[in-house]
Amino acid sequence: MKLSIVKIGGNVIENKEELSKFLKAFSELDGPKILVHGGGKLATQLGKRLGIESKLIGGRRITDAQSLELITMVYGGLVNKNIVAELQSLNCNAIGLSGADGNTIQAHKRPVKDIDYGFAGDVDGVSAPTVSKLLEAGLTPVFCAMTHDGKGQLLNTNADTIASELSIGMSENYETTLYYCFEKKGVLMDVNDDASVVKHIDSQSYQSLLEQNVIADGMLPKMENCFHALKRNVHQVRIGDIGMLDPKSTLFTTLTL
Amino acid sequence: MKLSIVKIGGNVIENKEELSKFLKAFSELDGPKILVHGGGKLATQLGKRLGIESKLIGGRRITDAQSLELITMVYGGLVNKNIVAELQSLNCNAIGLSGADGNTIQAHKRPVKDIDYGFAGDVDGVSAPTVSKLLEAGLTPVFCAMTHDGKGQLLNTNADTIASELSIGMSENYETTLYYCFEKKGVLMDVNDDASVVKHIDSQSYQSLLEQNVIADGMLPKMENCFHALKRNVHQVRIGDIGMLDPKSTLFTTLTL
């Protein structure tokens, strides 16, 4: 059976109108589906109001105890429950989850090497049977970017990673397509030309795009994540803006092995 | 089949040690079970830090848009996800829910009469089949005190009410016992004597207790709630402190019709 796993970026979360447009398109996707979201800058904004400073090193959040509280409130509460309520109004029977709920995503606290990332979780595995039972019950899981260590500790985990690990775990029983929604229409040949979408990338063309420096900076870890998932039996990865959820759309990047 | 539905009060939520003691006892309850919690004063405390004033009229919260955000963050996020993570560490496969998740509890915004309670939700019904599917999947639902109107609006609903409505809804398929955990050992003949627990109350003895003024003030709506549930097929209601979850305990009040 086919399964769609869609990850939305922080820029969609922060814009109420964009989010509504996205949720409508998501609710209309055929077949079983899963949504994965982070919280973007909303946690940082709440932190400012509470006098809690957000610490980032190399773009990655240092999750101290106070930051973890913020994330738990914003990702697990505010963002997750509002998305669920809005999906319900669109006749999509959503159920909001962290990786602790149903023990769906197990992780461990990232070991301290050069940098102490605090309560950051590296994923160990996904409870695919539990997620499958939810899907079979007609529910649409909505995951926030949180996991747990099984010993009572919640952990902050990157939403891209959660989406790819979920896709890998679910690919045992489903033909899984992973959608990464972000602000661009896909991988662009010319970063200033939205129409220059590379429609299809496989392992071979990926190498030549790397050599041509088409894929660089923020796109690199995203693409590594995608190929990691494809190598572990995820059927297909699509990268684009929320327009790619429209069944008639062809303007996005498809990745296969 | 038997089902236990346990509601914990705010005083337990606010005390980390008490909460851990309670969660351990809850995790050891035999058979399928459901936990219902509010958030006590934690939302009010966060509100103070954010400069959001909590408005109460006659002990009931007036839920304006800002208060609803607070509640969504604190009840749905912070409290709910931490309880779930701790239960997971106790080998209890908890899954955190608001009434919006899985459309489990439908409500409508309380109509404005003398007082505008804002985003307060009066319960219309419970999706017992969905909750049953979660229980059958070996999951333990943990409900926060939130519902939704099916049109995208989250609502704040009293945790006692959620517990009793869930018990009523689930009694179609389960022999349901509803536990109200609070700070006292049960209904007391003498409010200053913790040992003066009335062990059993039925509709008849309830009337005489009312006439003797044993049941007054805050206890009255709680008791009305209990008998409302019993009249609608809930098997039994128990009132006491967290000690009553110990199978050997006999010091609590049992209510039957």
Short mmCIF file of C-alpha atoms in Angstrom, two decimals:
data_model
loop_
_atom_site.label_atom_id
_atom_site.label_comp_id
_atom_site.label_asym_id
_atom_site.label_seq_id
_atom_site.Cartn_x
_atom_site.Cartn_y
_atom_site.Cartn_z
CA MET A 1 0.00 0.00 0.00
CA LYS A 2 1.11 3.57 -0.70
CA LEU A 3 1.92 6.02 2.09
CA SER A 4 2.72 9.73 1.85
CA ILE A 5 4.91 11.35 4.50
CA VAL A 6 5.02 15.13 4.23
CA LYS A 7 7.41 17.41 6.11
CA ILE A 8 6.61 21.12 6.24
CA GLY A 9 9.20 23.74 6.97
CA GLY A 10 9.15 26.47 9.55
CA ASN A 11 8.32 29.20 7.03
CA VAL A 12 4.93 27.56 6.34
CA ILE A 13 4.22 27.12 10.07
CA GLU A 14 4.84 30.80 10.76
CA ASN A 15 2.43 32.06 8.11
CA LYS A 16 -1.21 31.35 9.02
CA GLU A 17 -2.47 31.76 5.45
CA GLU A 18 0.25 29.59 3.92
CA LEU A 19 -0.34 26.98 6.61
CA SER A 20 -4.08 26.86 5.85
CA LYS A 21 -3.38 26.52 2.13
CA PHE A 22 -0.93 23.72 2.86
CA LEU A 23 -3.27 21.88 5.25
CA LYS A 24 -6.06 21.97 2.68
CA ALA A 25 -3.78 20.43 0.03
CA PHE A 26 -2.46 17.89 2.55
CA SER A 27 -5.99 16.88 3.63
CA GLU A 28 -6.83 16.18 -0.03
CA LEU A 29 -3.92 13.77 -0.57
CA ASP A 30 -5.24 10.30 -1.39
CA GLY A 31 -4.54 7.32 0.85
CA PRO A 32 -2.84 7.02 4.22
CA LYS A 33 -0.57 9.93 5.11
CA ILE A 34 1.60 11.40 7.85
CA LEU A 35 2.57 15.01 8.53
CA VAL A 36 5.83 16.08 10.19
CA HIS A 37 6.41 19.63 11.40
CA GLY A 38 8.89 21.65 13.40
CA GLY A 39 8.03 24.96 14.96
CA GLY A 40 10.35 27.33 13.19
CA LYS A 41 10.96 30.60 14.90
CA LEU A 42 7.88 30.41 17.14
CA ALA A 43 9.86 28.79 19.96
CA THR A 44 12.56 31.44 19.66
CA GLN A 45 9.90 34.17 19.72
CA LEU A 46 8.24 32.78 22.86
CA GLY A 47 11.70 32.42 24.40
CA LYS A 48 12.35 36.12 23.83
CA ARG A 49 9.11 37.03 25.60
CA LEU A 50 10.16 34.83 28.54
CA GLY A 51 13.73 36.13 28.56
CA ILE A 52 15.13 32.76 27.44
CA GLU A 53 17.88 33.11 24.89
CA SER A 54 18.05 30.65 21.99
CA LYS A 55 21.55 29.34 21.42
CA LEU A 56 22.44 28.12 17.95
CA ILE A 57 25.81 26.71 16.87
CA GLY A 58 26.25 26.20 13.12
CA GLY A 59 22.49 26.59 12.64
CA ARG A 60 21.71 23.86 15.18
CA ARG A 61 19.86 24.64 18.37
CA ILE A 62 21.55 23.97 21.70
CA THR A 63 18.71 22.48 23.69
CA ASP A 64 19.20 23.31 27.35
CA ALA A 65 16.45 22.50 29.89
CA GLN A 66 14.67 25.81 29.33
CA SER A 67 14.78 25.46 25.54
CA LEU A 68 13.37 21.96 25.84
CA GLU A 69 10.44 23.37 27.84
CA LEU A 70 9.86 26.00 25.16
CA ILE A 71 9.93 23.40 22.40
CA THR A 72 7.60 21.10 24.31
CA MET A 73 5.11 23.95 24.71
CA VAL A 74 5.39 25.32 21.18
CA TYR A 75 5.99 22.25 18.99
CA GLY A 76 4.12 19.66 21.07
CA GLY A 77 1.34 21.98 22.23
CA LEU A 78 0.62 25.18 20.32
CA VAL A 79 1.65 24.21 16.79
CA ASN A 80 0.71 20.53 16.92
CA LYS A 81 -2.76 20.92 18.46
CA ASN A 82 -3.73 23.81 16.18
CA ILE A 83 -2.69 21.85 13.09
CA VAL A 84 -4.70 18.86 14.34
CA ALA A 85 -7.81 21.00 15.00
CA GLU A 86 -7.56 22.61 11.56
CA LEU A 87 -7.13 19.23 9.82
CA GLN A 88 -10.20 17.97 11.70
CA SER A 89 -12.21 20.84 10.20
CA LEU A 90 -11.05 19.59 6.76
CA ASN A 91 -12.40 16.08 7.47
CA CYS A 92 -8.92 14.69 8.00
CA ASN A 93 -8.92 12.60 11.19
CA ALA A 94 -5.56 13.86 12.49
CA ILE A 95 -3.87 12.71 15.69
CA GLY A 96 -0.97 14.74 17.08
CA LEU A 97 2.10 12.90 18.30
CA SER A 98 5.59 13.33 19.63
CA GLY A 99 7.96 10.39 19.40
CA ALA A 100 7.12 9.64 23.06
CA ASP A 101 3.43 9.10 22.24
CA GLY A 102 2.90 5.40 21.63
CA ASN A 103 6.70 5.11 21.88
CA THR A 104 6.62 5.82 18.15
CA ILE A 105 10.16 7.24 17.82
CA GLN A 106 12.95 6.16 20.15
CA ALA A 107 16.12 8.19 20.42
CA HIS A 108 19.10 8.80 22.66
CA LYS A 109 20.61 12.03 23.88
CA ARG A 110 23.39 13.06 21.52
CA PRO A 111 26.75 12.20 23.12
CA VAL A 112 28.87 15.22 23.99
CA LYS A 113 31.97 15.50 21.77
CA ASP A 114 33.21 18.97 20.84
CA ILE A 115 29.80 20.55 21.37
CA ASP A 116 27.18 19.77 24.02
CA TYR A 117 23.89 19.95 22.13
CA GLY A 118 21.97 19.39 25.36
CA PHE A 119 18.64 17.58 25.03
CA ALA A 120 19.08 16.81 21.34
CA GLY A 121 17.94 13.33 20.30
CA ASP A 122 19.52 11.08 17.68
CA VAL A 123 16.93 8.58 16.41
CA ASP A 124 17.38 4.88 17.18
CA GLY A 125 14.21 3.57 15.59
CA VAL A 126 10.54 3.87 14.74
CA SER A 127 7.71 1.67 16.08
CA ALA A 128 6.26 0.97 12.65
CA PRO A 129 3.59 -1.48 13.98
CA THR A 130 2.12 1.21 16.26
CA VAL A 131 2.11 3.85 13.52
CA SER A 132 0.53 1.28 11.16
CA LYS A 133 -2.25 0.57 13.68
CA LEU A 134 -3.05 4.29 13.81
CA LEU A 135 -3.15 4.48 10.00
CA GLU A 136 -5.33 1.35 9.83
CA ALA A 137 -7.72 2.99 12.32
CA GLY A 138 -8.20 5.75 9.72
CA LEU A 139 -6.08 8.25 11.63
CA THR A 140 -3.54 10.68 10.17
CA PRO A 141 -0.53 11.05 12.50
CA VAL A 142 0.87 14.58 12.84
CA PHE A 143 4.37 14.43 14.31
CA CYS A 144 6.09 17.34 15.99
CA ALA A 145 9.89 17.41 16.08
CA MET A 146 10.31 15.65 19.41
CA THR A 147 11.46 12.20 20.46
CA HIS A 148 12.22 10.50 23.80
CA ASP A 149 14.81 8.18 25.29
CA GLY A 150 12.41 5.71 26.92
CA LYS A 151 13.71 6.74 30.34
CA GLY A 152 11.37 9.67 30.76
CA GLN A 153 13.41 12.26 28.89
CA LEU A 154 11.89 14.19 25.97
CA LEU A 155 14.40 15.16 23.28
CA ASN A 156 14.52 17.72 20.50
CA THR A 157 15.04 16.12 17.08
CA ASN A 158 15.32 17.82 13.71
CA ALA A 159 12.05 17.53 11.75
CA ASP A 160 13.84 16.54 8.50
CA THR A 161 15.44 13.64 10.36
CA ILE A 162 12.13 12.57 11.88
CA ALA A 163 10.51 12.59 8.43
CA SER A 164 13.27 10.50 6.89
CA GLU A 165 13.47 8.03 9.81
CA LEU A 166 9.68 7.61 9.76
CA SER A 167 9.81 7.00 6.01
CA ILE A 168 12.51 4.37 6.44
CA GLY A 169 10.64 2.65 9.27
CA MET A 170 7.31 2.66 7.42
CA SER A 171 8.86 1.37 4.17
CA GLU A 172 8.86 -2.16 5.61
CA ASN A 173 5.12 -2.28 5.01
CA TYR A 174 4.31 0.62 2.70
CA GLU A 175 5.48 2.03 -0.60
CA THR A 176 6.50 5.32 0.94
CA THR A 177 6.87 8.68 -0.78
CA LEU A 178 8.57 11.34 1.31
CA TYR A 179 7.71 14.99 0.51
CA TYR A 180 9.98 17.77 1.72
CA CYS A 181 8.05 21.03 1.46
CA PHE A 182 10.17 24.16 1.67
CA GLU A 183 10.17 27.65 0.19
CA LYS A 184 11.64 26.77 -3.24
CA LYS A 185 10.01 24.86 -6.08
CA GLY A 186 12.70 22.18 -5.86
CA VAL A 187 16.40 21.85 -6.53
CA LEU A 188 17.17 24.78 -8.87
CA MET A 189 19.88 24.89 -11.56
CA ASP A 190 19.95 28.66 -11.05
CA VAL A 191 19.09 29.71 -7.51
CA ASN A 192 17.65 32.99 -8.84
CA ASP A 193 15.33 31.32 -11.35
CA ASP A 194 12.34 29.54 -9.82
CA ALA A 195 11.57 27.91 -13.15
CA SER A 196 14.95 26.17 -13.33
CA VAL A 197 13.77 23.15 -11.31
CA VAL A 198 15.76 19.96 -11.80
CA LYS A 199 12.83 17.56 -12.28
CA HIS A 200 14.62 14.32 -11.54
CA ILE A 201 17.77 13.43 -9.67
CA ASP A 202 19.22 9.96 -9.19
CA SER A 203 22.47 8.84 -7.54
CA GLN A 204 24.36 9.33 -10.79
CA SER A 205 23.07 12.80 -11.73
CA TYR A 206 23.46 13.80 -8.07
CA GLN A 207 27.23 13.35 -8.41
CA SER A 208 27.43 15.59 -11.45
CA LEU A 209 25.22 18.24 -9.80
CA LEU A 210 27.63 18.16 -6.85
CA GLU A 211 30.56 18.65 -9.23
CA GLN A 212 28.75 21.57 -10.90
CA ASN A 213 28.18 23.11 -7.43
CA VAL A 214 24.41 23.22 -8.06
CA ILE A 215 23.89 21.59 -4.67
CA ALA A 216 25.58 23.49 -1.91
CA ASP A 217 25.10 25.02 1.53
CA GLY A 218 21.78 24.23 3.21
CA MET A 219 20.75 21.91 0.39
CA LEU A 220 23.59 19.47 0.99
CA PRO A 221 22.46 17.90 4.32
CA LYS A 222 18.87 17.79 2.95
CA MET A 223 20.01 15.81 -0.09
CA GLU A 224 22.21 13.51 1.99
CA ASN A 225 19.15 12.85 4.15
CA CYS A 226 17.09 12.03 1.04
CA PHE A 227 19.59 9.55 -0.41
CA HIS A 228 20.04 7.98 3.02
CA ALA A 229 16.27 7.32 3.01
CA LEU A 230 16.23 6.04 -0.59
CA LYS A 231 19.07 3.60 0.17
CA ARG A 232 16.93 2.23 2.98
CA ASN A 233 13.93 1.35 0.81
CA VAL A 234 11.98 4.61 0.72
CA HIS A 235 10.32 4.53 -2.70
CA GLN A 236 10.68 8.16 -3.72
CA VAL A 237 11.53 11.58 -2.31
CA ARG A 238 10.01 14.79 -3.62
CA ILE A 239 11.33 18.27 -2.88
CA GLY A 240 9.36 21.42 -3.65
CA ASP A 241 7.01 24.06 -2.31
CA ILE A 242 3.48 23.33 -1.10
CA GLY A 243 2.26 23.48 -4.73
CA MET A 244 3.73 20.01 -5.29
CA LEU A 245 0.91 18.42 -3.25
CA ASP A 246 -1.47 19.35 -6.07
CA PRO A 247 -1.86 16.12 -8.08
CA LYS A 248 -1.64 18.17 -11.30
CA SER A 249 1.68 19.77 -10.36
CA THR A 250 4.84 18.66 -12.14
CA LEU A 251 7.11 21.46 -10.92
CA PHE A 252 9.15 19.78 -8.18
CA THR A 253 12.24 17.63 -7.87
CA THR A 254 11.86 13.86 -7.68
CA LEU A 255 14.71 11.86 -6.19
CA THR A 256 15.23 8.15 -6.75
CA LEU A 257 18.26 5.88 -6.32
CA MET B 1 -14.16 -5.76 29.79
CA LYS B 2 -13.13 -3.48 32.65
CA LEU B 3 -11.74 0.02 32.05
CA SER B 4 -10.25 2.46 34.55
CA ILE B 5 -10.46 6.19 33.89
CA VAL B 6 -8.40 8.26 36.30
CA LYS B 7 -8.55 12.03 36.67
CA ILE B 8 -5.72 13.77 38.53
CA GLY B 9 -6.06 17.17 40.05
CA GLY B 10 -3.87 20.22 39.62
CA ASN B 11 -2.19 19.80 43.00
CA VAL B 12 -0.64 16.51 41.84
CA ILE B 13 0.47 18.01 38.51
CA GLU B 14 2.27 20.86 40.24
CA ASN B 15 4.32 18.65 42.55
CA LYS B 16 6.96 16.65 40.61
CA GLU B 17 7.43 14.08 43.38
CA GLU B 18 3.70 13.53 43.92
CA LEU B 19 3.22 13.26 40.16
CA SER B 20 5.92 10.57 39.88
CA LYS B 21 4.38 8.64 42.76
CA PHE B 22 0.98 8.88 41.09
CA LEU B 23 2.25 7.87 37.63
CA LYS B 24 3.95 4.80 39.10
CA ALA B 25 0.69 3.73 40.79
CA PHE B 26 -1.28 4.50 37.61
CA SER B 27 1.13 2.49 35.42
CA GLU B 28 0.60 -0.52 37.71
CA LEU B 29 -3.20 -0.50 37.36
CA ASP B 30 -4.36 -3.73 35.71
CA GLY B 31 -6.16 -3.73 32.37
CA PRO B 32 -6.97 -0.95 29.93
CA LYS B 33 -6.86 2.55 31.40
CA ILE B 34 -7.12 6.24 30.56
CA LEU B 35 -5.63 9.24 32.33
CA VAL B 36 -7.20 12.72 32.34
CA HIS B 37 -5.32 15.79 33.57
CA GLY B 38 -5.64 19.54 33.70
CA GLY B 39 -2.70 21.84 34.22
CA GLY B 40 -3.52 23.48 37.49
CA LYS B 41 -1.77 26.72 38.17
CA LEU B 42 1.03 26.11 35.66
CA ALA B 43 -0.86 27.99 32.92
CA THR B 44 -1.51 30.89 35.28
CA GLN B 45 2.18 30.94 36.24
CA LEU B 46 3.35 30.99 32.62
CA GLY B 47 0.76 33.68 31.93
CA LYS B 48 2.26 35.85 34.66
CA ARG B 49 5.73 35.51 33.12
CA LEU B 50 4.25 36.57 29.76
CA GLY B 51 2.21 39.38 31.26
CA ILE B 52 -1.10 37.65 30.48
CA GLU B 53 -3.59 37.98 33.28
CA SER B 54 -5.76 34.99 34.18
CA LYS B 55 -9.40 35.93 34.62
CA LEU B 56 -11.56 33.75 36.84
CA ILE B 57 -15.26 34.27 37.59
CA GLY B 58 -16.68 32.04 40.33
CA GLY B 59 -13.61 29.82 40.12
CA ARG B 60 -14.03 29.29 36.38
CA ARG B 61 -11.44 30.50 33.92
CA ILE B 62 -12.44 33.03 31.28
CA THR B 63 -10.65 31.70 28.23
CA ASP B 64 -9.77 34.58 25.94
CA ALA B 65 -7.55 33.99 22.89
CA GLN B 66 -4.34 34.52 24.86
CA SER B 67 -5.45 32.16 27.66
CA LEU B 68 -6.31 29.52 25.08
CA GLU B 69 -2.76 29.79 23.70
CA LEU B 70 -1.37 29.40 27.22
CA ILE B 71 -3.52 26.36 27.88
CA THR B 72 -2.62 24.79 24.55
CA MET B 73 1.07 25.22 25.34
CA VAL B 74 0.90 24.11 28.97
CA TYR B 75 -1.84 21.45 29.05
CA GLY B 76 -1.42 20.08 25.51
CA GLY B 77 2.36 20.46 25.35
CA LEU B 78 4.37 20.76 28.55
CA VAL B 79 2.23 18.75 30.98
CA ASN B 80 0.86 16.18 28.54
CA LYS B 81 4.14 15.28 26.81
CA ASN B 82 6.10 15.05 30.08
CA ILE B 83 3.47 12.73 31.58
CA VAL B 84 3.58 10.58 28.44
CA ALA B 85 7.40 10.39 28.50
CA GLU B 86 7.40 9.44 32.19
CA LEU B 87 4.72 6.76 31.68
CA GLN B 88 6.79 5.34 28.82
CA SER B 89 9.72 4.95 31.24
CA LEU B 90 7.34 2.91 33.45
CA ASN B 91 6.52 0.53 30.57
CA CYS B 92 3.09 2.08 30.08
CA ASN B 93 2.55 2.75 26.37
CA ALA B 94 0.94 6.16 26.81
CA ILE B 95 -0.37 8.34 23.98
CA GLY B 96 -1.16 12.00 24.69
CA LEU B 97 -4.38 13.44 23.33
CA SER B 98 -6.57 16.49 23.28
CA GLY B 99 -10.20 16.06 22.26
CA ALA B 100 -9.19 17.26 18.78
CA ASP B 101 -6.79 14.33 18.32
CA GLY B 102 -8.66 11.57 16.54
CA ASN B 103 -11.76 13.76 16.98
CA THR B 104 -12.08 11.95 20.32
CA ILE B 105 -14.08 14.64 22.15
CA GLN B 106 -16.41 16.99 20.30
CA ALA B 107 -17.65 20.16 21.95
CA HIS B 108 -19.16 23.55 21.17
CA LYS B 109 -18.18 26.97 22.42
CA ARG B 110 -20.29 27.79 25.47
CA PRO B 111 -23.07 30.19 24.44
CA VAL B 112 -22.81 33.66 25.97
CA LYS B 113 -25.55 34.35 28.55
CA ASP B 114 -24.68 36.50 31.57
CA ILE B 115 -20.99 35.72 31.32
CA ASP B 116 -18.80 35.29 28.24
CA TYR B 117 -16.52 32.37 29.13
CA GLY B 118 -14.64 32.81 25.84
CA PHE B 119 -13.17 29.65 24.32
CA ALA B 120 -14.75 27.30 26.87
CA GLY B 121 -16.09 24.08 25.42
CA ASP B 122 -19.21 22.19 26.50
CA VAL B 123 -18.91 18.53 25.50
CA ASP B 124 -21.26 17.11 22.85
CA GLY B 125 -19.89 13.60 22.67
CA VAL B 126 -17.02 11.15 22.71
CA SER B 127 -15.79 9.02 19.77
CA ALA B 128 -15.81 5.77 21.74
CA PRO B 129 -14.85 3.60 18.71
CA THR B 130 -11.64 5.60 18.15
CA VAL B 131 -10.69 5.51 21.84
CA SER B 132 -11.45 1.75 21.87
CA LYS B 133 -9.15 1.21 18.88
CA LEU B 134 -6.33 2.93 20.76
CA LEU B 135 -6.95 0.77 23.84
CA GLU B 136 -7.09 -2.38 21.69
CA ALA B 137 -3.74 -1.39 20.16
CA GLY B 138 -2.32 -1.61 23.70
CA LEU B 139 -2.12 2.16 24.11
CA THR B 140 -3.00 4.18 27.21
CA PRO B 141 -4.64 7.49 26.25
CA VAL B 142 -3.61 10.51 28.32
CA PHE B 143 -6.13 13.32 27.82
CA CYS B 144 -5.43 16.96 28.56
CA ALA B 145 -8.34 19.26 29.37
CA MET B 146 -8.96 20.41 25.81
CA THR B 147 -11.65 19.75 23.24
CA HIS B 148 -12.50 21.15 19.79
CA ASP B 149 -15.57 22.20 17.84
CA GLY B 150 -14.77 20.36 14.60
CA LYS B 151 -14.47 23.68 12.80
CA GLY B 152 -10.83 24.23 13.66
CA GLN B 153 -11.34 25.80 17.08
CA LEU B 154 -9.65 24.33 20.14
CA LEU B 155 -11.63 24.79 23.37
CA ASN B 156 -10.83 24.70 27.08
CA THR B 157 -12.90 22.10 28.94
CA ASN B 158 -12.86 21.28 32.65
CA ALA B 159 -10.88 18.07 33.31
CA ASP B 160 -13.57 16.68 35.67
CA THR B 161 -16.11 17.03 32.87
CA ILE B 162 -13.80 15.37 30.34
CA ALA B 163 -13.27 12.44 32.72
CA SER B 164 -16.99 11.97 33.31
CA GLU B 165 -17.95 12.36 29.63
CA LEU B 166 -15.24 9.89 28.60
CA SER B 167 -16.51 7.44 31.23
CA ILE B 168 -20.04 7.78 29.94
CA GLY B 169 -18.98 7.34 26.32
CA MET B 170 -16.78 4.33 27.05
CA SER B 171 -19.44 2.62 29.18
CA GLU B 172 -21.18 1.44 26.02
CA ASN B 173 -18.44 -1.16 25.62
CA TYR B 174 -16.63 -1.32 28.93
CA GLU B 175 -17.44 -1.76 32.62
CA THR B 176 -15.98 1.61 33.54
CA THR B 177 -14.69 2.75 36.91
CA LEU B 178 -14.02 6.47 37.18
CA TYR B 179 -11.40 7.58 39.72
CA TYR B 180 -11.28 11.20 40.87
CA CYS B 181 -7.91 11.78 42.57
CA PHE B 182 -7.72 14.91 44.67
CA GLU B 183 -5.99 16.05 47.87
CA LYS B 184 -8.40 14.43 50.37
CA LYS B 185 -8.85 10.74 51.14
CA GLY B 186 -12.48 10.88 50.01
CA VAL B 187 -15.72 12.48 51.13
CA LEU B 188 -15.13 13.26 54.81
CA MET B 189 -17.77 13.34 57.57
CA ASP B 190 -15.51 15.80 59.38
CA VAL B 191 -13.45 17.98 57.03
CA ASN B 192 -10.70 18.23 59.69
CA ASP B 193 -10.41 14.48 60.19
CA ASP B 194 -8.74 12.60 57.29
CA ALA B 195 -9.83 9.29 58.80
CA SER B 196 -13.55 10.15 58.65
CA VAL B 197 -13.93 8.92 55.07
CA VAL B 198 -17.46 7.96 54.01
CA LYS B 199 -16.66 4.62 52.38
CA HIS B 200 -19.79 4.24 50.33
CA ILE B 201 -22.37 6.66 49.00
CA ASP B 202 -25.42 5.82 46.92
CA SER B 203 -28.27 8.02 45.69
CA GLN B 204 -30.15 7.54 48.94
CA SER B 205 -27.33 8.21 51.41
CA TYR B 206 -26.28 11.12 49.19
CA GLN B 207 -29.58 12.85 49.99
CA SER B 208 -29.06 12.49 53.73
CA LEU B 209 -25.44 13.66 53.48
CA LEU B 210 -26.75 16.73 51.66
CA GLU B 211 -29.26 17.36 54.43
CA GLN B 212 -26.52 17.01 57.06
CA ASN B 213 -24.42 19.54 55.09
CA VAL B 214 -21.55 17.06 54.85
CA ILE B 215 -21.37 17.79 51.12
CA ALA B 216 -20.97 21.45 50.43
CA ASP B 217 -18.96 24.04 48.50
CA GLY B 218 -16.45 22.61 46.03
CA MET B 219 -17.61 19.05 46.66
CA LEU B 220 -21.12 19.67 45.36
CA PRO B 221 -20.43 20.03 41.61
CA LYS B 222 -17.98 17.09 41.85
CA MET B 223 -20.68 14.88 43.33
CA GLU B 224 -23.30 16.05 40.82
CA ASN B 225 -20.82 15.13 38.08
CA CYS B 226 -20.37 11.67 39.62
CA PHE B 227 -24.06 10.88 39.85
CA HIS B 228 -24.59 12.23 36.34
CA ALA B 229 -22.03 9.63 35.16
CA LEU B 230 -23.53 6.81 37.24
CA LYS B 231 -26.99 7.52 35.85
CA ARG B 232 -25.52 7.12 32.40
CA ASN B 233 -24.14 3.61 32.94
CA VAL B 234 -20.75 4.28 34.48
CA HIS B 235 -20.23 1.27 36.76
CA GLN B 236 -18.63 2.98 39.74
CA VAL B 237 -16.98 6.23 40.78
CA ARG B 238 -14.19 6.42 43.36
CA ILE B 239 -13.03 9.59 45.07
CA GLY B 240 -9.82 9.80 47.09
CA ASP B 241 -6.16 10.72 47.08
CA ILE B 242 -3.56 8.95 44.94
CA GLY B 243 -3.31 6.22 47.60
CA MET B 244 -6.60 4.77 46.35
CA LEU B 245 -4.88 3.41 43.22
CA ASP B 246 -3.07 0.92 45.47
CA PRO B 247 -5.07 -2.34 45.09
CA LYS B 248 -4.74 -2.89 48.88
CA SER B 249 -6.23 0.49 49.76
CA THR B 250 -9.73 0.67 51.18
CA LEU B 251 -9.63 4.29 52.36
CA PHE B 252 -11.59 6.11 49.66
CA THR B 253 -15.21 6.87 48.83
CA THR B 254 -17.06 4.61 46.40
CA LEU B 255 -20.15 6.00 44.69
CA THR B 256 -22.83 3.86 43.11
CA LEU B 257 -26.40 4.59 42.10
#
